Backbone as numpy.savetxt, mean C-alpha at the origin, in Angstrom:
# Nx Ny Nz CAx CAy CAz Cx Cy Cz
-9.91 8.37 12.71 -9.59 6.95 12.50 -9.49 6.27 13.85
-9.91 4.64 13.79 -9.59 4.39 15.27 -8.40 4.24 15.35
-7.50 4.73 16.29 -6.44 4.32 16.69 -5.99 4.14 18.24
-5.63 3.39 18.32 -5.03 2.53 19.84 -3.79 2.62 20.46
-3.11 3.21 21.41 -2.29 2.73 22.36 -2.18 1.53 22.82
-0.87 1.29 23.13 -0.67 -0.51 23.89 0.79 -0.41 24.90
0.52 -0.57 25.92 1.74 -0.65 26.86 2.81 0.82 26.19
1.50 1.80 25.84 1.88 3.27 26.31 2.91 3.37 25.30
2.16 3.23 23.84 3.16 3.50 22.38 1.75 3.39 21.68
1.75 4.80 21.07 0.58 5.72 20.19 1.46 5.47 19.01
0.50 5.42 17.96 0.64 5.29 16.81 0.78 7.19 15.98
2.09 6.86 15.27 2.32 8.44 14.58 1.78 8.51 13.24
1.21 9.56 12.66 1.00 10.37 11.46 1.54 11.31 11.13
2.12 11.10 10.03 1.98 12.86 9.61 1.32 13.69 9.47
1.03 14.86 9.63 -0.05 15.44 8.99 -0.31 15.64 7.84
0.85 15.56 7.11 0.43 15.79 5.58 0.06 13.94 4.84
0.16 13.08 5.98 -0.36 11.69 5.39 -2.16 11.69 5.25
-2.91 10.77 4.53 -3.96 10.42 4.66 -4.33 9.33 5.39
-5.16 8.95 6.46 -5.82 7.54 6.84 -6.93 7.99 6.92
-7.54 6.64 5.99 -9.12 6.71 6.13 -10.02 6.47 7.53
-10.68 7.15 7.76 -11.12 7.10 9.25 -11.32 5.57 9.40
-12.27 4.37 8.42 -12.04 3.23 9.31 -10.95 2.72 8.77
-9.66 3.16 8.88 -8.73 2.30 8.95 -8.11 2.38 10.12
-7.71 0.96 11.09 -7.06 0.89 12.54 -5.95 0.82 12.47
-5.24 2.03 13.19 -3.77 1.90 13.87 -3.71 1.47 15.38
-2.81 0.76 15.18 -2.79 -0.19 16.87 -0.96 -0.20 17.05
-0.93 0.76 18.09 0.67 0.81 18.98 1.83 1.42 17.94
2.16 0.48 18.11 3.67 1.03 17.21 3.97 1.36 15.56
3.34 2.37 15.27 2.60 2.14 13.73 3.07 3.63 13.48
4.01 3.69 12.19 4.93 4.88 11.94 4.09 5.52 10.34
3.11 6.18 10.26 2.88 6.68 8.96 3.35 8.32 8.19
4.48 7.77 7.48 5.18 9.15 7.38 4.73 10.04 6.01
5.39 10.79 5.84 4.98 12.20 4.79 4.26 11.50 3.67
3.16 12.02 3.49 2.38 11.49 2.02 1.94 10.70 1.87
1.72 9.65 2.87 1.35 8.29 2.74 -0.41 8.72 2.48
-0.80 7.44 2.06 -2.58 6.96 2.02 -2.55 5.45 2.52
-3.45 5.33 3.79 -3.83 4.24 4.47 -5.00 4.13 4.13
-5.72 3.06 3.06 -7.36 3.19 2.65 -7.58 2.54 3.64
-9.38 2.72 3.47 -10.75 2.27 4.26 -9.89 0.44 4.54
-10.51 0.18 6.06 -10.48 -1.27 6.32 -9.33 -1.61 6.41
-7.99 -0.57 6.72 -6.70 -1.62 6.31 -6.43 -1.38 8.11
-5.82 -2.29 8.33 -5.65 -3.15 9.35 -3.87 -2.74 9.54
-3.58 -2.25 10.39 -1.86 -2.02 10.88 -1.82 -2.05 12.69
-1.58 -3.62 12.68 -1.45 -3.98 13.51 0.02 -3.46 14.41
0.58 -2.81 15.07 1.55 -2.62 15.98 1.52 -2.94 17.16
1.27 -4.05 17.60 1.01 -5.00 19.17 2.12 -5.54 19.25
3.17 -6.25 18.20 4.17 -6.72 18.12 5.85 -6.20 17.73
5.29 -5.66 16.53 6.80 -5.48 16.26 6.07 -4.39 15.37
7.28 -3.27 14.95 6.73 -1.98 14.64 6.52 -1.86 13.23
5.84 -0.77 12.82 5.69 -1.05 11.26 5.90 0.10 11.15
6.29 0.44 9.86 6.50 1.56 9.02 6.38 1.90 7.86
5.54 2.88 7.59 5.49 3.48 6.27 6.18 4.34 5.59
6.87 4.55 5.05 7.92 5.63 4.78 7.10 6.65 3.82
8.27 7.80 3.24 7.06 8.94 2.60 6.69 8.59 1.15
5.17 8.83 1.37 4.86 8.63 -0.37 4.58 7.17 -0.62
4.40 6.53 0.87 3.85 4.99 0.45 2.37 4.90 0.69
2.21 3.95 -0.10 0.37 3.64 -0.03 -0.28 2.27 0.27
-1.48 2.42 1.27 -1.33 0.89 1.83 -2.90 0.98 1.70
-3.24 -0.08 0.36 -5.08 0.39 0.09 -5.95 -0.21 0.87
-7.14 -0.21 0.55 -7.96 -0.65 1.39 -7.94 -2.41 1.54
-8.07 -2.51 3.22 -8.52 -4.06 3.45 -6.60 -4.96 3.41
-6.13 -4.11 3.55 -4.87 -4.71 3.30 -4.22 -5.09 5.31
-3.47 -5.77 5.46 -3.65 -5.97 6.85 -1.73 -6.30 7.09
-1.69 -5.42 8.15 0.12 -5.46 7.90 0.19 -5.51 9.48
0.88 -6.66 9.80 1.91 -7.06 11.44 3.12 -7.79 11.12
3.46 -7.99 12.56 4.48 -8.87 12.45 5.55 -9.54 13.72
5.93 -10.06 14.08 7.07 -10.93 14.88 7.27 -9.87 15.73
7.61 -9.71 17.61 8.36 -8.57 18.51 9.62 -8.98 17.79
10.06 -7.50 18.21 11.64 -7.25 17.65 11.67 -7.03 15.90
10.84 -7.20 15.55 11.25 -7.09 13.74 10.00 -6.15 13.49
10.84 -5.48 12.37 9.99 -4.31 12.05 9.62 -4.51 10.35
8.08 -3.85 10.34 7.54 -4.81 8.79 7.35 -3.15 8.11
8.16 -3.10 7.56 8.59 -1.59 6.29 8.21 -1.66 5.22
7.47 -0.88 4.93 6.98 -0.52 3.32 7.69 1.16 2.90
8.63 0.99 2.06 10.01 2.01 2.16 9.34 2.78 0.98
9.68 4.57 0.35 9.66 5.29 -0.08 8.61 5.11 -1.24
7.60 5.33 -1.42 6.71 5.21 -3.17 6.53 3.11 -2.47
6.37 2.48 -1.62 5.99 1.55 -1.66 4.28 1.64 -2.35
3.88 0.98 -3.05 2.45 0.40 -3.01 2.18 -0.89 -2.78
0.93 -0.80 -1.73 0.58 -2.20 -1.39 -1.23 -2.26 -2.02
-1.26 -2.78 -2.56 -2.34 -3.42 -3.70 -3.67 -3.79 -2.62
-4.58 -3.20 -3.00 -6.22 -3.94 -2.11 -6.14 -5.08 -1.47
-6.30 -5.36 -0.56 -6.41 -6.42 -0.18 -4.78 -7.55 0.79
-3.83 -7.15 0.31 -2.22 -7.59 0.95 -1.91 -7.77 1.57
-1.58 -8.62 2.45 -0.72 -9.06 3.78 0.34 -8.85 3.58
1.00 -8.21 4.87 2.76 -8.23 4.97 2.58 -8.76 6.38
3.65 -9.42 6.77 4.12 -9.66 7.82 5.65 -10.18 7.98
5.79 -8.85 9.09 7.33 -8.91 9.76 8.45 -8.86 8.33
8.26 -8.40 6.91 8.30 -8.15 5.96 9.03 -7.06 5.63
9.97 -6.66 4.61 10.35 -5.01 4.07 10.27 -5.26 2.55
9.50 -4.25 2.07 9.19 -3.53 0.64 9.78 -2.75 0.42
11.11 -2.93 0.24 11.86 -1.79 -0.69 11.32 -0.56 -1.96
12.17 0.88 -1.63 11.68 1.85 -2.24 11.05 1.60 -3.89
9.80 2.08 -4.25 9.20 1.75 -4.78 8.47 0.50 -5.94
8.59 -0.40 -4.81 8.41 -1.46 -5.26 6.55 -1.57 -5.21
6.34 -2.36 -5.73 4.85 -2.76 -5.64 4.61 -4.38 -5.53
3.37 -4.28 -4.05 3.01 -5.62 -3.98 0.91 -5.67 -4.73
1.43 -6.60 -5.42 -0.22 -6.99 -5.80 -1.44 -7.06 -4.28
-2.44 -6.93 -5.68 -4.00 -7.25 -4.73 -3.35 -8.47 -4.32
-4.20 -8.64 -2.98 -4.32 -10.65 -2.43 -3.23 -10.75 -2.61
-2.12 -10.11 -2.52 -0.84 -11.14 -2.40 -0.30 -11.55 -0.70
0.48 -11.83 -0.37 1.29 -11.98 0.82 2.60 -12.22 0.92
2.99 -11.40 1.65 4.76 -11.72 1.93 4.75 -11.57 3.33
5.59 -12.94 3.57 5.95 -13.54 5.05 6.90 -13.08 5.17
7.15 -13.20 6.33 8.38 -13.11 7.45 9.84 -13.49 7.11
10.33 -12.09 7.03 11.45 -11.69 6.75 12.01 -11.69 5.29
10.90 -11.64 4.45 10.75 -12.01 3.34 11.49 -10.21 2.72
11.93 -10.14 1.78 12.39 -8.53 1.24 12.53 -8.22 -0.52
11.17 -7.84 -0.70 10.57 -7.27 -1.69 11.68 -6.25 -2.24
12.36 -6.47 -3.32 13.99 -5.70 -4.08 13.11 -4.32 -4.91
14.03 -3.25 -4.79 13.73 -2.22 -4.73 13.44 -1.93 -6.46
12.08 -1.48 -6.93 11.72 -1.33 -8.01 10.85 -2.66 -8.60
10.54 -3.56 -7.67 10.44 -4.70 -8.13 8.70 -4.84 -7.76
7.79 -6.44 -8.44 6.53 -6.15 -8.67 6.39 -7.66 -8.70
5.11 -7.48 -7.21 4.80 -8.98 -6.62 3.08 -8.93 -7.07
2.83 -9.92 -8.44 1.79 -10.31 -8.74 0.63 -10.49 -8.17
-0.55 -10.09 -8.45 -1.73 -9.95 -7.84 -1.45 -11.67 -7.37
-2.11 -12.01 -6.04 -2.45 -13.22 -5.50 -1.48 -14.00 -5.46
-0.05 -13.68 -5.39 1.20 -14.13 -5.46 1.34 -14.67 -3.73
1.77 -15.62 -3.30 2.38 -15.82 -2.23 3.83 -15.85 -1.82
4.53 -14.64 -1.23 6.06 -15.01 -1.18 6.24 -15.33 -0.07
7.08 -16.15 0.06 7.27 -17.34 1.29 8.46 -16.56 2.57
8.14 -16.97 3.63 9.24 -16.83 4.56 10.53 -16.63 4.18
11.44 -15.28 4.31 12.76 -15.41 3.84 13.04 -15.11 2.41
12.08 -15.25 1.71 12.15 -15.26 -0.30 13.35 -13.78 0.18
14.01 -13.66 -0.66 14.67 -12.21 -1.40 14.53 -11.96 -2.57
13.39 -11.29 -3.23 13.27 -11.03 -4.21 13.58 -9.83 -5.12
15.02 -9.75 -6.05 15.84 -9.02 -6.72 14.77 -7.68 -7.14
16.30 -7.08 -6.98 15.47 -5.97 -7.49 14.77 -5.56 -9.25
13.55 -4.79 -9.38 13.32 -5.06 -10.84 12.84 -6.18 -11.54
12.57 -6.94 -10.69 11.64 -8.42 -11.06 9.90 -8.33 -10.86
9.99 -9.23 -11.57 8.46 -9.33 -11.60 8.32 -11.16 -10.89
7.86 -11.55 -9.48 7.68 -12.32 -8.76 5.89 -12.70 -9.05
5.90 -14.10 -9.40 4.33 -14.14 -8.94 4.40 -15.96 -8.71
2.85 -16.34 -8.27 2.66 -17.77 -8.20 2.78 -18.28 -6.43
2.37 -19.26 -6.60 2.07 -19.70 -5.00 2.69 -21.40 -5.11
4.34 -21.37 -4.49 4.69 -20.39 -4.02 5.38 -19.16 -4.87
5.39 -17.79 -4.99 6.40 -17.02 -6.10 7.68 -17.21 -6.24
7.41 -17.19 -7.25 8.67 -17.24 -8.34 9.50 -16.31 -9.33
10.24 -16.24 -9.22 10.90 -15.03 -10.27 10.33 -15.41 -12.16
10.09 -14.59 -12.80 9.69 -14.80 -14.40 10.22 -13.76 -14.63
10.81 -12.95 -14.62 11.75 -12.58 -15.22 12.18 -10.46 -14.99
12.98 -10.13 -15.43 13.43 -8.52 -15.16 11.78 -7.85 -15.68
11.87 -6.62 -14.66 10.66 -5.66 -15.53 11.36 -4.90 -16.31
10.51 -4.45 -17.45 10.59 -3.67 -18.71 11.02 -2.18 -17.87
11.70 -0.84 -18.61 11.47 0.41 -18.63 10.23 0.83 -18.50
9.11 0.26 -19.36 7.89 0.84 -19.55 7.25 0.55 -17.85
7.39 -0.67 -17.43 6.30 -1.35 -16.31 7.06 -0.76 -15.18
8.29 -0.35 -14.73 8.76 0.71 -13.91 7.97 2.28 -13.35
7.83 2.62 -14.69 7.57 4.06 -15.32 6.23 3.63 -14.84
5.42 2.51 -15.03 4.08 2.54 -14.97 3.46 2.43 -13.49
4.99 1.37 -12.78 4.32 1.70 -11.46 4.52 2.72 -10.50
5.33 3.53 -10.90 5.61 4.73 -10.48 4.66 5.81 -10.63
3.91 5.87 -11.83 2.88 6.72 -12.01 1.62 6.25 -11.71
1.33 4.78 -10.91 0.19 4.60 -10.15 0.53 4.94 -8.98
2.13 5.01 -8.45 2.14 5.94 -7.13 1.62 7.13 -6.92
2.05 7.44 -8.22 1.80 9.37 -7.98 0.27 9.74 -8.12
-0.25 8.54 -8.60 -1.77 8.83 -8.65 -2.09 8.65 -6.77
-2.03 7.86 -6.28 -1.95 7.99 -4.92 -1.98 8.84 -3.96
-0.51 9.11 -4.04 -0.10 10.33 -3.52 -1.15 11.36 -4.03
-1.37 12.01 -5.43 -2.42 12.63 -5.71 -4.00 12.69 -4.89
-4.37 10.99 -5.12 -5.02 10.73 -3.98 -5.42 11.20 -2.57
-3.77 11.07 -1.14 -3.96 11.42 -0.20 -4.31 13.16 -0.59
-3.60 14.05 -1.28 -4.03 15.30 -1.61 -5.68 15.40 -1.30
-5.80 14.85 -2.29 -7.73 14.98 -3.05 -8.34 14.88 -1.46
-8.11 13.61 -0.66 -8.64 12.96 0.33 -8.87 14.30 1.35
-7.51 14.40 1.86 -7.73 15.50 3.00 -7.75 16.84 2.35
-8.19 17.14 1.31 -9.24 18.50 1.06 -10.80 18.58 0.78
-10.92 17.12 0.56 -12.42 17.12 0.12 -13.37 16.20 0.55
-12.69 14.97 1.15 -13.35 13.73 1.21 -14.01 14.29 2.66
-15.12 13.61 2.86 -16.00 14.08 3.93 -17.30 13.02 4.07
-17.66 12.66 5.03 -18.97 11.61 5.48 -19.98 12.74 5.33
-20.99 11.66 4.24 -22.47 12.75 4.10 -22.99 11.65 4.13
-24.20 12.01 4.16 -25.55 11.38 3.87 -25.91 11.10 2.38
-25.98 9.74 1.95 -26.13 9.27 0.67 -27.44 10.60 -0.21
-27.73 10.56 -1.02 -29.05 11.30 -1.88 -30.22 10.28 -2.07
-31.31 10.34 -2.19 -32.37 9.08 -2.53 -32.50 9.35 -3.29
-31.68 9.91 -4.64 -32.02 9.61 -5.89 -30.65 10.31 -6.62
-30.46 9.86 -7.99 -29.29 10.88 -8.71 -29.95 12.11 -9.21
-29.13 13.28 -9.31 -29.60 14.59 -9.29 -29.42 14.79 -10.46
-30.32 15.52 -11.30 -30.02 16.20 -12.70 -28.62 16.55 -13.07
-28.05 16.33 -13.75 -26.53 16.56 -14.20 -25.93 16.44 -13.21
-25.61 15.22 -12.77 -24.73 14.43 -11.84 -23.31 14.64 -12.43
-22.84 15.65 -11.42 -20.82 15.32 -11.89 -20.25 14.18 -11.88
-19.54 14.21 -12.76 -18.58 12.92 -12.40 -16.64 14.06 -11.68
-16.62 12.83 -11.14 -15.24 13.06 -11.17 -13.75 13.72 -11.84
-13.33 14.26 -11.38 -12.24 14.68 -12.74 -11.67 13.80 -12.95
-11.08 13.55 -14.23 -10.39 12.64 -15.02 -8.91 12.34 -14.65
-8.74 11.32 -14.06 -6.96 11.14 -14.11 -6.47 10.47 -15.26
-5.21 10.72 -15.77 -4.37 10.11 -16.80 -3.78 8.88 -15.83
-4.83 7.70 -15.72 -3.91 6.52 -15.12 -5.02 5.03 -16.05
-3.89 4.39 -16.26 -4.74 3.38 -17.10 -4.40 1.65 -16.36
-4.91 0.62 -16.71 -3.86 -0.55 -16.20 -2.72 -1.23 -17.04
-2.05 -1.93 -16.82 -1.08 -2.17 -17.34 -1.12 -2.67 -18.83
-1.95 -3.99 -18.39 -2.81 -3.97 -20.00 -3.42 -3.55 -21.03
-3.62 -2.10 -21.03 -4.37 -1.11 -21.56 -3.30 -0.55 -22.44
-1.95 0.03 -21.53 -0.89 0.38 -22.00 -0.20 -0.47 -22.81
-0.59 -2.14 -23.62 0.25 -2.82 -24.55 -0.35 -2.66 -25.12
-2.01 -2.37 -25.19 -2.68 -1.91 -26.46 -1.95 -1.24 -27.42
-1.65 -0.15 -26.78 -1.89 1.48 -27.39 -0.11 1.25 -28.58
């Protein structure tokens, strides 16, 4: 992966974390036990330090800095959704922020709680724990269910599963110029979206 020094502060991994090779770590950038940093995500540490705690996941294209002196935390089973801005920010233990969302500065995502795809939370917001926040600017609509807890917890563990899969198998090849007779697919995970699950 590229990663960068800055005024002589290297960016840490675990070894048992995943980062996708193009994803950039720059300076002060803490990725601890179990984490997955996807393709394209951007963790800026030029300013103020960031941290991933264990078992958090920060997907692809997602881009996280923030303010000197303040540190932008994504805490225990955090997920941060494709695409997400944090800055100078903390995501309490397993909370989840949506695709395209953003949370500003000094803003603190409540622990168990779930920030809507394309949601904007504003400078400072404190958003309770166990809520479901969305809208631009976000807004509280109301407590999450038992079920939508349970559900984002088990798109963590698909994750985490994830960094597993990643650093045993994932590897740069050379595409095929054509599909091959009995093309594998993938093994099957038990993970569905949220909407799928009010079907049933």
């Amino acid at each position: 992966m590229p990663s960068y020094s800055i005024d002589g502060v290297i960016p840490v991994v675990d070894p048992s974390a995943y980062v996708h090779p193009s994803a950039v770590l720059i300076g002060d950038v803490i990725v601890g036990p179990n984490c997955y940093v996807g393709p394209l995500a951007s963790l800026r540490g030029d300013f103020g330090r960031i941290v991933l705690e264990e078992g958090s996941n920060v997907q692809d294209h997602c881009c996280i800095h923030g303010f000197p002196d303040n540190d932008t935390v994504v805490e225990v089973n955090g997920h941060i959704g494709h695409g997400a801005i944090l800055h100078s920010c903390i995501v309490r233990r397993d909370a989840l922020v949506g695709m395209n969302a953003v949370v500003m500065d000094e803003a603190e995502i409540g622990e168990k709680a779930i920030v809507a795809a394309c949601a904007f939370v504003p400078a400072g917001m404190k958003v309770p724990a166990r809520s479901l926040v969305s809208g631009i600017p976000a807004k509280v609509k109301r407590e999450l269910t038992d079920e939508e807890v349970a559900w984002k917890l088990d798109g963590t563990h698909v994750y985490q599963a994830l960094t597993v899969r990643c650093l045993e198998s994932l590897r740069e090849v050379a595409p095929l110029p054509e599909v091959e007779a009995q093309r594998p697919r993938l093994p099957a995970i038990d993970v569905q979206p949220l909407i799928a699950t009010r079907r049933a």
